[in-house]
Amino acid sequence: MPGTLAIRNGYVFDPLNEIDGEIKDIFIKDGKIVEDLTGAGLRDAKIIDAHGKTVMPGGVDSHSHVAGAKVNTGRMMCPEDRYKWVTKKSDLTHSGSGNTVPSVYIQGYDYAKMGYTTVFEAAIPPMEARHTHEEMRSTPILDMGGYLVLGNNWFIMRYLKAGDIEKAAAYVAWMMRTHKAYGIKCVNPAGVENWGWGKNVSSLDEPNIHFGITSREVIHGLAEVNEMLGMPMSLHLHANNLGHPGCWEITRDSLDVARDVKVECNMDVEWQKTKIDPERTQSVYLAHAQFNSFGGTSWMDFASGAKGIVDYVNKSDHVVIDNGAVPFGPATVMTGDGPAIHNLYKLTGNKWSNKDIELECGSGILTFNYLKANPVHSVEWAIGLELLLLVNDPWKTILTTDHPNGGPFTKYPQLITWIMSKKAREATLAECHKWAQDRSSLGGIDREMTLYEIAILTRANPARTVGIAHRKGHLGGGANGDVTIYDFDPTKFDVNDYTKVIRGFQNAAYTIKDGGIVAQNGEIISVPHGRTFFSEAHMDDGIEKEMLKDVKEWFKYYTLGFANYPVPDKYLRNPAPVVVNKPLEAIVGR
Amino acid sequence: MSEVILRPNGSIDIMVEAEVINPDILAGKTTSEIEQLIVWQGAKQLPLSEFFDVEGSAGSTAADTKIIVKGDVPRVKHIGHGMKAGEIVIEGSAGMHVGSEMIGGSILVKGNAGSWAGMEMKGGTLHITGNAGDHVGCAYRGSWRGMNGGKILIDGNARSQLGGGMSGGEIHVGGSVENFAGIRMNNGLIVVKGDAIRGVGAQMSGGLFVVSGKIRQLSPGFEYAGTEKNPKVGETVISGEFMKFAGDYAISKTPKGILYASANE
């Protein structure tokens, strides 16, 4: 029977249910995890013997750039990123190419081989939402969703400046439905709008051009809107001054802006009972913390600023970070933060692309190569690891490379060896420029993460942070039948055998999605179509009508017509709406 | 040295991609095994024997293997792609990408070569007795990392973008080149005995470029740095009187590129 499976005798790591390496059977029926299979169900089930193997929930990546206009521009401007990385088609799989920015098919296959079943695209410019959905629907296997870039949106800035938080919320709700987006992304708040005039902002309290709004007001306003609607995930923040020496201070202060915002999820979903509360607790989720944790005051005295961020995160309960690590080697940096990329272009002279997204945001793309011999790059490598190792509570951290900014997601297994093995870190430190040792605290860190913690950083916590732990990131009854089996025996696991650890995490023994085997030992077995998650958010009808009048009035500034703005339903092959702030419960009018 | 003779057995319609014509791949193989090696023609995979009659057998190692292609193969691409050792002689013209990414050994083309000959080459020798196409020893499209080692000799002319992004090795052209030879080169040596049209050394930040003939239009970012007689280029002395230029100042503020242009032309 398809979608019905019994995974026997594996060592199970399921952090949301506090299962830490117990030998346990996992049952899946009709694509969902069940407590038990009996009689006919068990007779029809496919049995997988996971004896001596590690069993985890399917991986969840809460921050990756895998679909949309800037990702595709990254592909187009880099033929050199493709011609040496070519994959032939097979009877089952599509051909493809690419190293740092693979084609959509290869992305789906490579994530699945690594044991990931769910990936979120971390930045959708609203005007490019159609393109993003086209790529998400063409990505095989993975369940996906994306965050809408709103931190420099004219309507948001106008409403927040006027103090009209309800209209801002109505706008966000309408935009989520219109573009089938999942959460709110805020990139260099107030700064990208200034970039349209060749400028930026460099502090939290600097009013920007025309709108006169500050970064502090945008962050607080969007965080408030987020909780007013009760969105699944919190605000995903890319703080100001990214990539500048000393930026850790503004990053810490930006996180503090959302401290007083009360977390309120208001999703119409069925919550499964897990030992640890599956609802998010954070009001701000810091993106690619590494790029925002630079110390020093210039490139001469550049150093890790991780300590300042880590100290803040350790004493705060309203923050989750993903690290955005640098695993060395080629990368393509791409972000909505146009001025940050221009700054990198001036430093490197590498190939650069820039785009202004009209009333909404901007973006920049640059080719990059992180070198161990480069002092700054080697410190960046150290920062990425410090951020994971020094934050005491693993439920506040998520492992990413901010693919493909720090490096491609296919380097996650390499990253895992560094956080699991001090010896692996020391071996790489010895190959790095001495700044990595001298200007970070990495060399003095003894912590070695366990498989349980790896399961938190790569599935349980990303799922909880983006509000999808009601169905993903754990193996309790009712959850999606997404399971990864790694060929590691935890009782004989040697963290210092890096090649084996890398190989094991690169090619899961089994990746199971909705109860079907999608990958086995590095080979794709089946290619189901994934879902697209989006937030079907609602706000008071009356306010929405007023808000839409404003939108239509300013649509004269857009280069496209209002009727062509929304993403039609047909762009989603397998839509999975999450109803947020159900109409009856609209806050206003209560 | 054992010899493998590949004799073209008909005319080729869609171009064939034959990176298997490489001593590393042929080494240790019998005649019939060589015949069965797979090449691509368009979307089809076909055995090498579809296009070549194979005689002889390979040596036990690449270094002990010589491949002789008897005749013109302008529609066969990637001959000697990435080869590490051994020898290839093409008794006629070769198609595109001959010797691209080659690391060692030698290739002799007794005729013309298509574009991308010696692309991103790292070592070895590639000698073309006739003319070559565009992008000889150049970086692939989008990349700025061209050849970084080895030697390319062209007795005839080459077209545009010769040695683009070059960071090591040598290219000697007996005849003339067209546009943007040595674009973005940062190291290595290019000597052109004949003329160049324009853009010589554009955006170069290092390396040495000698043009013994005439440059029709010099790149604007070069600064005159005196006249020299019989300048020494590495080990060799180039005879004649040359004007020395430094550049290209159009991009870098402190470029280390040197361009010698004949003072007489």
GROMACS .gro file of C-alpha atoms in nm, chain B residues 13-180:
model
  168
  603ASP     CA    1   2.706   1.542  -3.984
  604ILE     CA    2   2.623   1.664  -3.630
  605MET     CA    3   2.945   1.733  -3.439
  606VAL     CA    4   3.082   1.454  -3.226
  607GLU     CA    5   3.202   1.507  -2.869
  608ALA     CA    6   3.497   1.278  -2.831
  609GLU     CA    7   3.677   1.354  -2.505
  610VAL     CA    8   3.748   0.980  -2.497
  611ILE     CA    9   4.024   1.040  -2.754
  612ASN     CA   10   4.265   1.082  -2.468
  613PRO     CA   11   4.568   0.866  -2.378
  614ASP     CA   12   4.447   0.851  -2.014
  615ILE     CA   13   4.128   0.681  -2.126
  616LEU     CA   14   4.278   0.464  -2.396
  617ALA     CA   15   4.567   0.336  -2.182
  618GLY     CA   16   4.545  -0.035  -2.112
  619LYS     CA   17   4.262  -0.091  -2.361
  620THR     CA   18   4.255  -0.331  -2.654
  621THR     CA   19   4.149  -0.232  -3.005
  622SER     CA   20   3.798  -0.364  -2.957
  623GLU     CA   21   3.760  -0.194  -2.621
  624ILE     CA   22   3.864   0.132  -2.783
  625GLU     CA   23   3.612   0.079  -3.063
  626GLN     CA   24   3.338   0.048  -2.802
  627LEU     CA   25   3.418   0.373  -2.619
  628ILE     CA   26   3.114   0.596  -2.619
  629VAL     CA   27   3.095   0.938  -2.781
  630TRP     CA   28   2.802   1.177  -2.801
  631GLN     CA   29   2.658   1.293  -3.128
  632GLY     CA   30   2.378   1.534  -3.051
  633ALA     CA   31   2.148   1.349  -2.817
  634LYS     CA   32   2.278   1.007  -2.920
  635GLN     CA   33   2.550   0.799  -2.764
  636LEU     CA   34   2.744   0.595  -3.016
  637PRO     CA   35   3.060   0.383  -3.015
  638LEU     CA   36   3.381   0.542  -3.137
  639SER     CA   37   3.394   0.284  -3.418
  640GLU     CA   38   3.091   0.456  -3.573
  641PHE     CA   39   3.324   0.739  -3.676
  642PHE     CA   40   3.673   0.588  -3.672
  643ASP     CA   41   3.844   0.267  -3.779
  644VAL     CA   42   4.071   0.174  -3.494
  645GLU     CA   43   4.408   0.008  -3.541
  646GLY     CA   44   4.675  -0.084  -3.292
  647SER     CA   45   4.640  -0.089  -2.920
  648ALA     CA   46   4.724   0.140  -2.636
  649GLY     CA   47   5.018   0.120  -2.400
  650SER     CA   48   4.973   0.019  -2.041
  651THR     CA   49   4.997   0.379  -1.924
  652ALA     CA   50   4.892   0.708  -2.074
  653ALA     CA   51   5.256   0.818  -2.099
  654ASP     CA   52   5.321   0.512  -2.309
  655THR     CA   53   5.032   0.579  -2.545
  656LYS     CA   54   5.033   0.777  -2.867
  657ILE     CA   55   4.713   0.843  -3.057
  658ILE     CA   56   4.736   0.925  -3.426
  659VAL     CA   57   4.427   1.060  -3.598
  660LYS     CA   58   4.475   1.003  -3.969
  661GLY     CA   59   4.296   1.281  -4.146
  662ASP     CA   60   4.078   1.589  -4.100
  663VAL     CA   61   3.836   1.587  -3.807
  664PRO     CA   62   3.701   1.944  -3.792
  665ARG     CA   63   3.368   1.810  -3.667
  666VAL     CA   64   3.515   1.616  -3.377
  667LYS     CA   65   3.527   1.816  -3.055
  668HIS     CA   66   3.715   1.781  -2.726
  669ILE     CA   67   4.004   1.567  -2.851
  670GLY     CA   68   4.253   1.537  -2.566
  671HIS     CA   69   4.022   1.714  -2.322
  672GLY     CA   70   4.186   1.712  -1.978
  673MET     CA   71   4.466   1.474  -2.085
  674LYS     CA   72   4.741   1.424  -1.831
  675ALA     CA   73   5.011   1.242  -2.028
  676GLY     CA   74   5.097   1.074  -2.358
  677GLU     CA   75   5.076   1.209  -2.708
  678ILE     CA   76   4.812   1.291  -2.967
  679VAL     CA   77   4.892   1.370  -3.330
  680ILE     CA   78   4.612   1.484  -3.558
  681GLU     CA   79   4.715   1.461  -3.920
  682GLY     CA   80   4.468   1.721  -4.035
  683SER     CA   81   4.243   1.980  -3.878
  684ALA     CA   82   4.081   1.942  -3.537
  685GLY     CA   83   3.742   2.056  -3.414
  686MET     CA   84   3.660   2.278  -3.121
  687HIS     CA   85   3.802   2.234  -2.770
  688VAL     CA   86   4.110   2.038  -2.873
  689GLY     CA   87   4.332   2.009  -2.564
  690SER     CA   88   4.093   2.205  -2.347
  691GLU     CA   89   4.169   2.171  -1.975
  692MET     CA   90   4.474   1.959  -2.062
  693ILE     CA   91   4.717   1.900  -1.778
  694GLY     CA   92   5.012   1.727  -1.940
  695GLY     CA   93   5.144   1.541  -2.245
  696SER     CA   94   5.141   1.684  -2.595
  697ILE     CA   95   4.903   1.741  -2.883
  698LEU     CA   96   5.015   1.819  -3.235
  699VAL     CA   97   4.754   1.939  -3.484
  700LYS     CA   98   4.890   1.929  -3.838
  701GLY     CA   99   4.628   2.166  -3.970
  702ASN     CA  100   4.379   2.412  -3.824
  703ALA     CA  101   4.204   2.397  -3.487
  704GLY     CA  102   3.857   2.519  -3.400
  705SER     CA  103   3.770   2.761  -3.122
  706TRP     CA  104   3.848   2.697  -2.754
  707ALA     CA  105   4.173   2.510  -2.826
  708GLY     CA  106   4.362   2.473  -2.496
  709MET     CA  107   4.079   2.634  -2.300
  710GLU     CA  108   4.172   2.660  -1.929
  711MET     CA  109   4.482   2.452  -1.997
  712LYS     CA  110   4.702   2.374  -1.697
  713GLY     CA  111   5.004   2.204  -1.847
  714GLY     CA  112   5.150   2.016  -2.144
  715THR     CA  113   5.204   2.137  -2.498
  716LEU     CA  114   4.955   2.208  -2.772
  717HIS     CA  115   5.102   2.279  -3.115
  718ILE     CA  116   4.878   2.387  -3.403
  719THR     CA  117   5.058   2.417  -3.735
  720GLY     CA  118   4.774   2.597  -3.910
  721ASN     CA  119   4.529   2.857  -3.786
  722ALA     CA  120   4.322   2.851  -3.468
  723GLY     CA  121   3.976   2.988  -3.394
  724ASP     CA  122   3.858   3.209  -3.109
  725HIS     CA  123   3.922   3.169  -2.737
  726VAL     CA  124   4.253   2.981  -2.757
  727GLY     CA  125   4.384   2.922  -2.401
  728CYS     CA  126   4.095   3.131  -2.276
  729ALA     CA  127   3.867   3.107  -1.975
  730TYR     CA  128   3.526   2.952  -2.035
  731ARG     CA  129   3.236   3.192  -2.078
  732GLY     CA  130   3.162   3.371  -1.754
  733SER     CA  131   3.489   3.273  -1.593
  734TRP     CA  132   3.797   3.490  -1.556
  735ARG     CA  133   4.036   3.204  -1.497
  736GLY     CA  134   4.200   3.109  -1.825
  737MET     CA  135   4.502   2.892  -1.887
  738ASN     CA  136   4.749   2.885  -1.601
  739GLY     CA  137   5.023   2.659  -1.731
  740GLY     CA  138   5.159   2.476  -2.032
  741LYS     CA  139   5.243   2.602  -2.375
  742ILE     CA  140   5.042   2.670  -2.688
  743LEU     CA  141   5.215   2.719  -3.023
  744ILE     CA  142   5.021   2.837  -3.325
  745ASP     CA  143   5.216   2.864  -3.648
  746GLY     CA  144   4.936   3.044  -3.830
  747ASN     CA  145   4.680   3.299  -3.712
  748ALA     CA  146   4.436   3.297  -3.424
  749ARG     CA  147   4.111   3.486  -3.401
  750SER     CA  148   3.973   3.676  -3.099
  751GLN     CA  149   4.009   3.647  -2.721
  752LEU     CA  150   4.332   3.452  -2.735
  753GLY     CA  151   4.457   3.390  -2.379
  754GLY     CA  152   4.159   3.556  -2.210
  755GLY     CA  153   4.196   3.550  -1.829
  756MET     CA  154   4.535   3.384  -1.863
  757SER     CA  155   4.727   3.346  -1.538
  758GLY     CA  156   5.026   3.138  -1.642
  759GLY     CA  157   5.193   2.948  -1.922
  760GLU     CA  158   5.285   3.070  -2.269
  761ILE     CA  159   5.115   3.125  -2.601
  762HIS     CA  160   5.318   3.189  -2.917
  763VAL     CA  161   5.141   3.288  -3.236
  764GLY     CA  162   5.342   3.289  -3.559
  765GLY     CA  163   5.082   3.487  -3.748
  766SER     CA  164   4.830   3.751  -3.644
  767VAL     CA  165   4.544   3.776  -3.397
  768GLU     CA  166   4.218   3.969  -3.409
  769ASN     CA  167   4.042   4.135  -3.114
  770PHE     CA  168   4.097   4.133  -2.737
   0.00000   0.00000   0.00000
